[in-house]
Each structure stands twice: as structure tokens, then as C-alpha cells.
Amino acid sequence: MNSSLVGNQSGRPFCLLAISYLETINFCLLEVVVIVFLMVLIISGNIIVIFVFHCAPLLNHHTTSYFIQTMAYADLLVGVSCLVPSLSLLHYPIVLSESLVCQIFGYVVSVLKSVSMASLACISIDRYIAITKPLTYNTLVTPWRLRVCILMIWLYSCLVFLPSFRWGKPGYHGDVFQWCANSWNTDPYFTLFIVVMLYAPAAFIVCFTYFNIFRICQQHTKEINERRVRFSSQDGEAGEAQPCPDKRYAMVLFRITSVFYILWLPYIIYFLLESSNVYSNRVASFLTTWLAISNSFCNCVIYSLSNSVFQKGLKRLSGAICASCARQRVAKDSSTSRSKRSSNGCHV
């Protein structure tokens, strides 16, 4: 239970971070600043990703783009949903009851983060198939199967967290609401259910696929270098070791996945400790929750900016925007100069 989370006392606003309360301000200042800052970053970052994918059709020829766009839309919805707790902390009137609002908010954010986590696992599977079965990849991974897989990700995420309305809190996304912090408790069995059905399988898939991808890339690099040395010695030229492109891509994926789990690990650890009544702290609840939510800004942006095709599309779009702005500026300057010449002609 959240024994350390206290309710509203002496007319002061309910704040998870006690240091955020000021006598001259009647709302949770620090919580609002953190949530609004993350909300702006998440929304703006994912809008850029979605805009580039829609305006650069060549990106859609890559199968991973399906999952990247899925993550971008899910993370964009996370940013939009952050508007709910920020308005609550600013004491805007809520039409529905606080208990229902915080339960729905916690469920929605949990589902959206589950979609992102499952999409990362699917990306690792996609890259694993591409490296282990390159000849049959196009027949195994088709656009129709990808769409079915994305639909299954959304359905599965919705079903996994659906029992939260009866079994207990699915996470700490709703603890900015006083009712969720004090009355909506975690259930150890439901926590175990989420770990077994979501966190553990996703982590296992990511670790298994990237470990094997890295091992296969090392083997390919060794074979390529041996062949280069053999042919170079026959030609009388010194051969230089060349890294495998797949290995470089695997390292990029490894760094991206590491960022995801580094941001999520404190949240998962605190979730397990609090569910088992080992440790409970309202500051830790808030910080670990919003640290995990900050990944909605990091995962898609980092992955997409590491993709050379995405970078080309972003450069083309930025160039087109700059060219359009330059044309508008030239047209405005020319119209201004014409108006000046006409006015000078009238005064002659």
C-alpha cells in the first residue's frame, strides 16, 4: 500500500513532491513544471517523426518503419494524455470523478507504454530475421503480416492491463491524483501477472535477438576479413580489417534499447518493491514514473535519427521548408519594393 502518500491537509494542494509547495502558489509547482516540460518534448518530438514519415514515402519501404510509426503514435498519445494530470495539478475542474479519471489515465498510459515496449521487441525480431534469413526475409515479413502484428500489439496491450480496474493499480501513472495515491493500491499478484505477461517476455526477446545478432555479425565480420586478407595476399597488397555494416547497425540498436531499459529499470524495480510492501515513497513514485514516461521522447527520436534513410528524409524536408520560407521572403520583399516604387511615383 502507499502508506507514505498522504492526503490533502490544511487546505494545501495535494503534491507528491512536498518541496514543490509554496505558500504563495496554490498548486504543485514542481510537478507541473516537470510534466509540462516532458509533455512539450514528447509531443513535438513525435510530431516531427510522424511528419517525416508521412512526407518521405521512401521510408515506408523499410519494414521497421511500421513499428517506428506505431511507437511514434503511441508516444504522441502519451504526451497528449499528460495534459490530464497537469490540468488536475493546476486545479482545473474535472467533469468525471477523480477516481475514474485517474484509473482511466493510468490504464491508458500503461497500454501506450506497453505498445512501445512490444514494438521495440518486434523491431529486434525483424532485424533478427533479416540477418539470419536474408534470402527468405521478403516472403516471411510482408506488409500484411506487419499490419496484423501491429494490430495484435494494440489488442494484447489493451487486454493485459484491462484487469487493473478490478485487481489494482497497473503502475504509478495516476498517483498525481490524490485518490490514486491514497486509495488505489497495487496487488502483488497483478504485478506478477504484468511482469510475466509483458516485462519479462519483452526483455527476454530483446536480449536474445540482439545477443544473437551481435554474435552473427561478429562471425560475418571475421569471415569477410579472412577473405579480404586471402585475396589481398594473392594480389600482393596488405588487407585491412573492415567492420561489417550489420554490426554497426546492431550496435545502434543496442544503444537505443539500452536507453529504453535504463529509463524503465527504476520504474520496474520500484513497482516490484512497492507491490511487495518492501518500500514505498511518494518522491520515488513520481520520479521513476516520469523518468519512464520521458522515454516517449527518447525511443522514437533516437532510433529514427540513427536511421540514415530517416536523416535523408529529414534533411529533404528541412530543405524544402527553408526553400519555401526563402521564396515567401523574396516575394514579400519584391511586393514591398513595388509598393515603395508606386508610392514614390505618386509623389513625383
CSV table of C-alpha atoms in Angstrom, one decimal:
chain,number,residue,atom,x,y,z
A,1,MET,CA,0.0,0.0,0.0
A,2,ASN,CA,1.1,3.6,-0.5
A,3,SER,CA,1.5,4.3,3.2
A,4,SER,CA,3.8,7.3,2.7
A,5,LEU,CA,1.3,9.1,0.4
A,6,VAL,CA,-0.7,11.5,2.5
A,7,GLY,CA,-3.8,13.3,1.5
A,8,ASN,CA,-4.8,16.9,1.4
A,9,GLN,CA,-4.3,18.6,4.7
A,10,SER,CA,-4.9,22.2,6.0
A,11,GLY,CA,-6.3,23.3,2.7
A,12,ARG,CA,-2.9,22.8,0.9
A,13,PRO,CA,-2.9,21.2,-2.6
A,14,PHE,CA,-2.1,17.5,-2.8
A,15,CYS,CA,1.5,17.3,-4.1
A,16,LEU,CA,3.6,14.1,-4.4
A,17,LEU,CA,6.8,16.3,-4.1
A,18,ALA,CA,6.4,18.2,-0.8
A,19,ILE,CA,9.2,20.6,-1.8
A,20,SER,CA,7.1,21.9,-4.7
A,21,TYR,CA,4.6,23.6,-2.4
A,22,LEU,CA,5.0,27.3,-1.9
A,23,GLU,CA,2.8,29.5,0.4
A,24,THR,CA,2.2,32.0,-2.4
A,25,ILE,CA,1.2,29.4,-5.1
A,26,ASN,CA,-1.9,27.3,-4.7
A,27,PHE,CA,-0.8,24.4,-7.0
A,28,CYS,CA,2.0,21.9,-7.2
A,29,LEU,CA,4.6,24.0,-9.0
A,30,LEU,CA,7.4,21.4,-9.4
A,31,GLU,CA,5.2,18.6,-10.6
A,32,VAL,CA,3.5,20.9,-13.2
A,33,VAL,CA,6.9,22.1,-14.5
A,34,VAL,CA,8.2,18.5,-14.9
A,35,ILE,CA,5.0,17.2,-16.6
A,36,VAL,CA,4.5,20.2,-18.9
A,37,PHE,CA,8.2,20.1,-19.9
A,38,LEU,CA,8.0,16.4,-20.8
A,39,MET,CA,4.7,16.9,-22.5
A,40,VAL,CA,6.1,19.5,-24.8
A,41,LEU,CA,9.2,17.4,-25.6
A,42,ILE,CA,7.1,14.2,-26.2
A,43,ILE,CA,4.5,15.9,-28.5
A,44,SER,CA,7.0,18.0,-30.5
A,45,GLY,CA,9.5,15.1,-31.0
A,46,ASN,CA,7.0,12.6,-32.1
A,47,ILE,CA,5.1,15.0,-34.4
A,48,ILE,CA,8.4,15.5,-36.2
A,49,VAL,CA,8.9,11.8,-36.6
A,50,ILE,CA,5.4,11.3,-37.9
A,51,PHE,CA,5.6,14.3,-40.2
A,52,VAL,CA,8.9,13.0,-41.7
A,53,PHE,CA,7.5,9.5,-42.3
A,54,HIS,CA,4.3,10.8,-44.0
A,55,CYS,CA,6.2,13.3,-46.2
A,56,ALA,CA,9.1,10.9,-47.1
A,57,PRO,CA,7.5,7.9,-48.8
A,58,LEU,CA,10.8,6.1,-49.3
A,59,LEU,CA,10.9,5.5,-45.5
A,60,ASN,CA,7.8,3.3,-45.8
A,61,HIS,CA,9.7,0.7,-47.8
A,62,HIS,CA,11.6,-0.3,-44.7
A,63,THR,CA,9.7,-2.8,-42.5
A,64,THR,CA,10.9,-1.3,-39.3
A,65,SER,CA,9.2,1.9,-40.3
A,66,TYR,CA,5.8,0.3,-39.5
A,67,PHE,CA,6.9,-0.3,-35.9
A,68,ILE,CA,8.6,3.1,-35.6
A,69,GLN,CA,5.4,4.9,-36.7
A,70,THR,CA,3.4,2.7,-34.2
A,71,MET,CA,5.8,3.8,-31.4
A,72,ALA,CA,5.6,7.4,-32.6
A,73,TYR,CA,1.8,7.5,-32.5
A,74,ALA,CA,1.7,5.7,-29.1
A,75,ASP,CA,4.2,8.1,-27.6
A,76,LEU,CA,2.4,11.1,-29.1
A,77,LEU,CA,-0.8,9.9,-27.3
A,78,VAL,CA,1.3,9.6,-24.1
A,79,GLY,CA,2.3,13.3,-24.5
A,80,VAL,CA,-1.3,14.3,-25.1
A,81,SER,CA,-2.6,12.3,-22.2
A,82,CYS,CA,-0.1,14.1,-19.9
A,83,LEU,CA,-2.4,17.1,-20.3
A,84,VAL,CA,-4.8,15.4,-17.9
A,85,PRO,CA,-2.6,15.3,-14.8
A,86,SER,CA,-1.2,18.8,-15.5
A,87,LEU,CA,-4.7,20.2,-15.5
A,88,SER,CA,-5.5,18.3,-12.3
A,89,LEU,CA,-2.4,19.7,-10.6
A,90,LEU,CA,-3.5,23.2,-11.7
A,91,HIS,CA,-6.9,22.5,-10.1
A,92,TYR,CA,-9.0,22.8,-13.2
A,93,PRO,CA,-12.5,21.4,-12.7
A,94,ILE,CA,-12.9,17.8,-13.8
A,95,VAL,CA,-16.3,16.6,-15.1
A,96,LEU,CA,-15.8,13.0,-14.1
A,97,SER,CA,-15.0,11.7,-10.6
A,98,GLU,CA,-11.3,11.8,-9.6
A,99,SER,CA,-11.2,8.1,-9.1
A,100,LEU,CA,-12.5,7.3,-12.6
A,101,VAL,CA,-10.2,9.9,-14.2
A,102,CYS,CA,-7.0,8.6,-12.5
A,103,GLN,CA,-7.9,5.0,-13.3
A,104,ILE,CA,-8.5,5.7,-16.9
A,105,PHE,CA,-5.4,7.8,-17.1
A,106,GLY,CA,-3.3,5.0,-15.5
A,107,TYR,CA,-4.8,2.4,-17.8
A,108,VAL,CA,-4.3,4.4,-21.0
A,109,VAL,CA,-0.6,5.4,-20.3
A,110,SER,CA,0.1,1.7,-19.3
A,111,VAL,CA,-1.3,0.5,-22.6
A,112,LEU,CA,0.6,3.0,-24.6
A,113,LYS,CA,3.9,2.2,-22.9
A,114,SER,CA,3.2,-1.4,-23.5
A,115,VAL,CA,2.7,-0.7,-27.2
A,116,SER,CA,6.1,1.0,-27.3
A,117,MET,CA,7.8,-1.9,-25.4
A,118,ALA,CA,6.2,-4.5,-27.6
A,119,SER,CA,7.2,-2.5,-30.8
A,120,LEU,CA,10.8,-2.5,-29.7
A,121,ALA,CA,10.7,-6.2,-29.2
A,122,CYS,CA,9.2,-6.6,-32.7
A,123,ILE,CA,11.9,-4.5,-34.2
A,124,SER,CA,14.5,-6.7,-32.7
A,125,ILE,CA,12.7,-9.8,-34.1
A,126,ASP,CA,12.5,-8.1,-37.5
A,127,ARG,CA,16.3,-7.4,-37.5
A,128,TYR,CA,17.0,-10.9,-36.3
A,129,ILE,CA,15.0,-12.4,-39.2
A,130,ALA,CA,16.7,-10.1,-41.7
A,131,ILE,CA,20.2,-11.2,-40.6
A,132,THR,CA,19.5,-14.9,-40.0
A,133,LYS,CA,17.3,-15.5,-43.1
A,134,PRO,CA,18.1,-12.8,-45.7
A,135,LEU,CA,17.0,-14.9,-48.7
A,136,THR,CA,13.5,-15.6,-47.4
A,137,TYR,CA,13.1,-12.3,-45.5
A,138,ASN,CA,10.8,-10.7,-48.1
A,139,THR,CA,8.5,-13.7,-48.1
A,140,LEU,CA,8.4,-14.0,-44.3
A,141,VAL,CA,7.9,-10.4,-43.5
A,142,THR,CA,5.2,-8.9,-45.6
A,143,PRO,CA,3.2,-5.6,-45.2
A,144,TRP,CA,0.0,-7.6,-44.5
A,145,ARG,CA,1.7,-9.6,-41.7
A,146,LEU,CA,3.2,-6.4,-40.3
A,147,ARG,CA,-0.2,-4.8,-40.1
A,148,VAL,CA,-1.6,-7.9,-38.3
A,149,CYS,CA,1.3,-7.8,-35.9
A,150,ILE,CA,0.7,-4.2,-35.1
A,151,LEU,CA,-3.0,-4.8,-34.5
A,152,MET,CA,-2.1,-7.7,-32.2
A,153,ILE,CA,0.3,-5.5,-30.2
A,154,TRP,CA,-2.5,-3.0,-29.6
A,155,LEU,CA,-5.1,-5.7,-28.7
A,156,TYR,CA,-2.7,-7.5,-26.4
A,157,SER,CA,-1.7,-4.3,-24.6
A,158,CYS,CA,-5.3,-3.4,-24.0
A,159,LEU,CA,-6.2,-6.8,-22.7
A,160,VAL,CA,-3.1,-7.2,-20.4
A,161,PHE,CA,-4.0,-4.1,-18.4
A,162,LEU,CA,-7.7,-4.4,-18.5
A,163,PRO,CA,-8.0,-6.2,-15.1
A,164,SER,CA,-6.4,-3.1,-13.4
A,165,PHE,CA,-9.9,-1.7,-12.9
A,166,ARG,CA,-10.7,-4.6,-10.5
A,167,TRP,CA,-7.3,-6.0,-9.4
A,168,GLY,CA,-5.3,-2.9,-8.6
A,169,LYS,CA,-3.0,-0.2,-9.9
A,170,PRO,CA,-1.1,-1.1,-13.1
A,171,GLY,CA,1.6,1.4,-12.3
A,172,TYR,CA,2.1,4.8,-10.8
A,173,HIS,CA,0.9,7.0,-13.7
A,174,GLY,CA,-2.1,8.1,-11.8
A,175,ASP,CA,-0.5,9.0,-8.5
A,176,VAL,CA,-0.6,12.7,-9.2
A,177,PHE,CA,-4.3,12.3,-8.3
A,178,GLN,CA,-5.0,12.1,-4.6
A,179,TRP,CA,-7.5,9.2,-4.9
A,180,CYS,CA,-5.0,7.1,-6.9
A,181,ALA,CA,-2.2,7.8,-4.4
A,182,ASN,CA,-4.2,7.0,-1.3
A,183,SER,CA,-6.9,4.6,-2.3
A,184,TRP,CA,-5.9,2.7,-5.4
A,185,ASN,CA,-3.4,0.1,-4.2
A,186,THR,CA,-1.2,-2.3,-6.0
A,187,ASP,CA,-1.8,-6.0,-5.9
A,188,PRO,CA,1.3,-8.3,-5.8
A,189,TYR,CA,-0.5,-11.0,-7.9
A,190,PHE,CA,-1.5,-8.5,-10.6
A,191,THR,CA,2.1,-7.1,-10.6
A,192,LEU,CA,3.4,-10.6,-11.1
A,193,PHE,CA,0.9,-11.1,-13.9
A,194,ILE,CA,2.1,-7.9,-15.7
A,195,VAL,CA,5.8,-9.0,-15.3
A,196,VAL,CA,5.1,-12.5,-16.6
A,197,MET,CA,2.9,-11.3,-19.5
A,198,LEU,CA,4.8,-8.2,-20.6
A,199,TYR,CA,8.0,-7.1,-19.0
A,200,ALA,CA,9.8,-10.4,-18.8
A,201,PRO,CA,8.9,-11.6,-22.4
A,202,ALA,CA,9.9,-8.3,-23.9
A,203,ALA,CA,13.2,-8.2,-22.1
A,204,PHE,CA,14.0,-11.8,-23.0
A,205,ILE,CA,13.2,-11.3,-26.7
A,206,VAL,CA,15.3,-8.1,-26.9
A,207,CYS,CA,18.3,-9.7,-25.1
A,208,PHE,CA,18.1,-13.0,-27.1
A,209,THR,CA,17.7,-11.4,-30.5
A,210,TYR,CA,20.4,-8.7,-30.0
A,211,PHE,CA,22.8,-11.1,-28.5
A,212,ASN,CA,22.5,-13.4,-31.5
A,213,ILE,CA,22.6,-10.5,-33.9
A,214,PHE,CA,25.8,-9.3,-32.4
A,215,ARG,CA,27.3,-12.9,-32.4
A,216,ILE,CA,26.3,-13.4,-36.1
A,217,CYS,CA,27.7,-10.1,-37.1
A,218,GLN,CA,31.0,-10.9,-35.4
A,219,GLN,CA,31.1,-14.2,-37.3
A,220,HIS,CA,30.3,-12.4,-40.6
A,221,THR,CA,33.0,-9.8,-39.9
A,222,LYS,CA,35.6,-12.5,-39.2
A,223,GLU,CA,34.7,-14.3,-42.5
A,224,ILE,CA,34.8,-11.1,-44.5
A,225,ASN,CA,38.2,-10.1,-43.1
A,226,GLU,CA,39.6,-13.5,-43.7
A,227,ARG,CA,38.5,-13.4,-47.4
A,228,ARG,CA,39.9,-9.9,-47.8
A,229,VAL,CA,43.3,-10.9,-46.3
A,230,ARG,CA,43.4,-14.0,-48.5
A,231,PHE,CA,42.7,-12.1,-51.8
A,232,SER,CA,44.9,-9.2,-50.8
A,233,SER,CA,47.8,-11.6,-50.1
A,234,GLN,CA,47.4,-13.1,-53.5
A,235,ASP,CA,47.5,-9.7,-55.1
A,236,GLY,CA,50.5,-8.6,-53.0
A,237,GLU,CA,48.5,-5.9,-51.2
A,238,ALA,CA,48.0,-5.5,-47.5
A,239,GLY,CA,44.4,-6.1,-46.4
A,240,GLU,CA,42.8,-4.0,-43.8
A,241,ALA,CA,40.1,-5.3,-41.5
A,242,GLN,CA,36.7,-3.9,-42.4
A,243,PRO,CA,33.8,-3.8,-40.0
A,244,CYS,CA,30.5,-5.4,-41.0
A,245,PRO,CA,27.7,-2.9,-41.7
A,246,ASP,CA,25.3,-5.2,-39.8
A,247,LYS,CA,27.5,-5.0,-36.8
A,248,ARG,CA,27.4,-1.2,-36.8
A,249,TYR,CA,23.6,-1.3,-37.1
A,250,ALA,CA,23.4,-3.9,-34.3
A,251,MET,CA,25.4,-1.5,-32.1
A,252,VAL,CA,23.0,1.3,-32.8
A,253,LEU,CA,20.1,-0.9,-31.9
A,254,PHE,CA,21.8,-2.0,-28.7
A,255,ARG,CA,22.4,1.6,-27.6
A,256,ILE,CA,18.8,2.5,-28.3
A,257,THR,CA,17.4,-0.5,-26.4
A,258,SER,CA,19.8,0.3,-23.6
A,259,VAL,CA,18.4,3.8,-23.3
A,260,PHE,CA,14.9,2.4,-23.1
A,261,TYR,CA,15.6,-0.1,-20.3
A,262,ILE,CA,17.8,2.3,-18.4
A,263,LEU,CA,14.9,4.7,-18.2
A,264,TRP,CA,12.4,1.9,-17.4
A,265,LEU,CA,14.5,-0.1,-14.9
A,266,PRO,CA,14.0,2.2,-11.9
A,267,TYR,CA,10.2,2.3,-12.5
A,268,ILE,CA,10.0,-1.5,-12.7
A,269,ILE,CA,12.2,-2.0,-9.6
A,270,TYR,CA,10.1,0.4,-7.6
A,271,PHE,CA,6.9,-1.2,-8.9
A,272,LEU,CA,8.0,-4.6,-7.7
A,273,LEU,CA,9.2,-3.2,-4.3
A,274,GLU,CA,6.0,-1.3,-3.6
A,275,SER,CA,3.8,-4.1,-4.7
A,276,SER,CA,5.5,-6.5,-2.3
A,277,ASN,CA,5.2,-3.9,0.6
A,278,VAL,CA,9.0,-3.7,0.9
A,279,TYR,CA,9.4,0.0,0.1
A,280,SER,CA,7.1,2.9,-0.6
A,281,ASN,CA,8.0,6.6,-1.1
A,282,ARG,CA,6.0,9.3,-2.9
A,283,VAL,CA,9.0,11.1,-4.3
A,284,ALA,CA,10.4,7.8,-5.7
A,285,SER,CA,7.0,7.1,-7.2
A,286,PHE,CA,6.8,10.4,-9.1
A,287,LEU,CA,10.4,10.4,-10.3
A,288,THR,CA,10.5,6.8,-11.5
A,289,THR,CA,7.2,7.2,-13.2
A,290,TRP,CA,8.0,10.3,-15.2
A,291,LEU,CA,11.6,9.1,-15.9
A,292,ALA,CA,9.9,6.1,-17.7
A,293,ILE,CA,7.5,8.3,-19.4
A,294,SER,CA,10.3,10.5,-20.7
A,295,ASN,CA,11.3,7.6,-22.9
A,296,SER,CA,8.4,8.5,-25.1
A,297,PHE,CA,10.6,11.4,-26.2
A,298,CYS,CA,13.8,9.3,-26.4
A,299,ASN,CA,13.0,6.0,-28.0
A,300,CYS,CA,11.5,7.0,-31.4
A,301,VAL,CA,13.6,10.1,-31.8
A,302,ILE,CA,16.9,8.3,-31.1
A,303,TYR,CA,16.0,5.4,-33.2
A,304,SER,CA,14.8,7.5,-36.1
A,305,LEU,CA,17.8,9.8,-36.0
A,306,SER,CA,20.1,6.8,-36.1
A,307,ASN,CA,18.5,5.7,-39.3
A,308,SER,CA,20.3,7.1,-42.4
A,309,VAL,CA,17.2,7.0,-44.6
A,310,PHE,CA,15.3,9.0,-41.9
A,311,GLN,CA,18.1,11.5,-41.8
A,312,LYS,CA,17.9,12.0,-45.5
A,313,GLY,CA,14.2,12.5,-45.4
A,314,LEU,CA,14.6,15.0,-42.5
A,315,LYS,CA,17.2,16.9,-44.5
A,316,ARG,CA,15.0,17.0,-47.6
A,317,LEU,CA,12.0,18.2,-45.6
A,318,SER,CA,14.1,20.9,-43.8
A,319,GLY,CA,15.5,22.0,-47.1
A,320,ALA,CA,12.0,22.2,-48.6
A,321,ILE,CA,10.8,24.2,-45.6
A,322,CYS,CA,13.8,26.6,-45.8
A,323,ALA,CA,13.3,27.0,-49.6
A,324,SER,CA,9.6,27.7,-49.1
A,325,CYS,CA,10.4,30.3,-46.4
A,326,ALA,CA,13.0,31.9,-48.7
A,327,ARG,CA,10.5,32.1,-51.6
A,328,GLN,CA,8.0,33.7,-49.3
A,329,ARG,CA,10.6,36.2,-48.0
A,330,VAL,CA,11.6,37.1,-51.6
A,331,ALA,CA,8.0,37.5,-52.7
A,332,LYS,CA,7.4,39.7,-49.6
A,333,ASP,CA,10.5,41.8,-50.3
A,334,SER,CA,9.5,42.2,-54.0
A,335,SER,CA,6.0,43.3,-53.2
A,336,THR,CA,7.3,45.7,-50.6
A,337,SER,CA,9.7,47.2,-53.2
A,338,ARG,CA,7.0,47.5,-55.8
A,339,SER,CA,4.7,49.3,-53.3
A,340,LYS,CA,7.5,51.7,-52.5
A,341,ARG,CA,8.2,52.5,-56.1
A,342,SER,CA,4.5,53.1,-56.7
A,343,SER,CA,4.2,55.4,-53.8
A,344,ASN,CA,7.3,57.3,-54.9
A,345,GLY,CA,5.8,57.7,-58.3
A,346,CYS,CA,2.6,59.2,-56.9
A,347,HIS,CA,4.6,61.9,-55.0
A,348,VAL,CA,6.6,62.9,-58.1
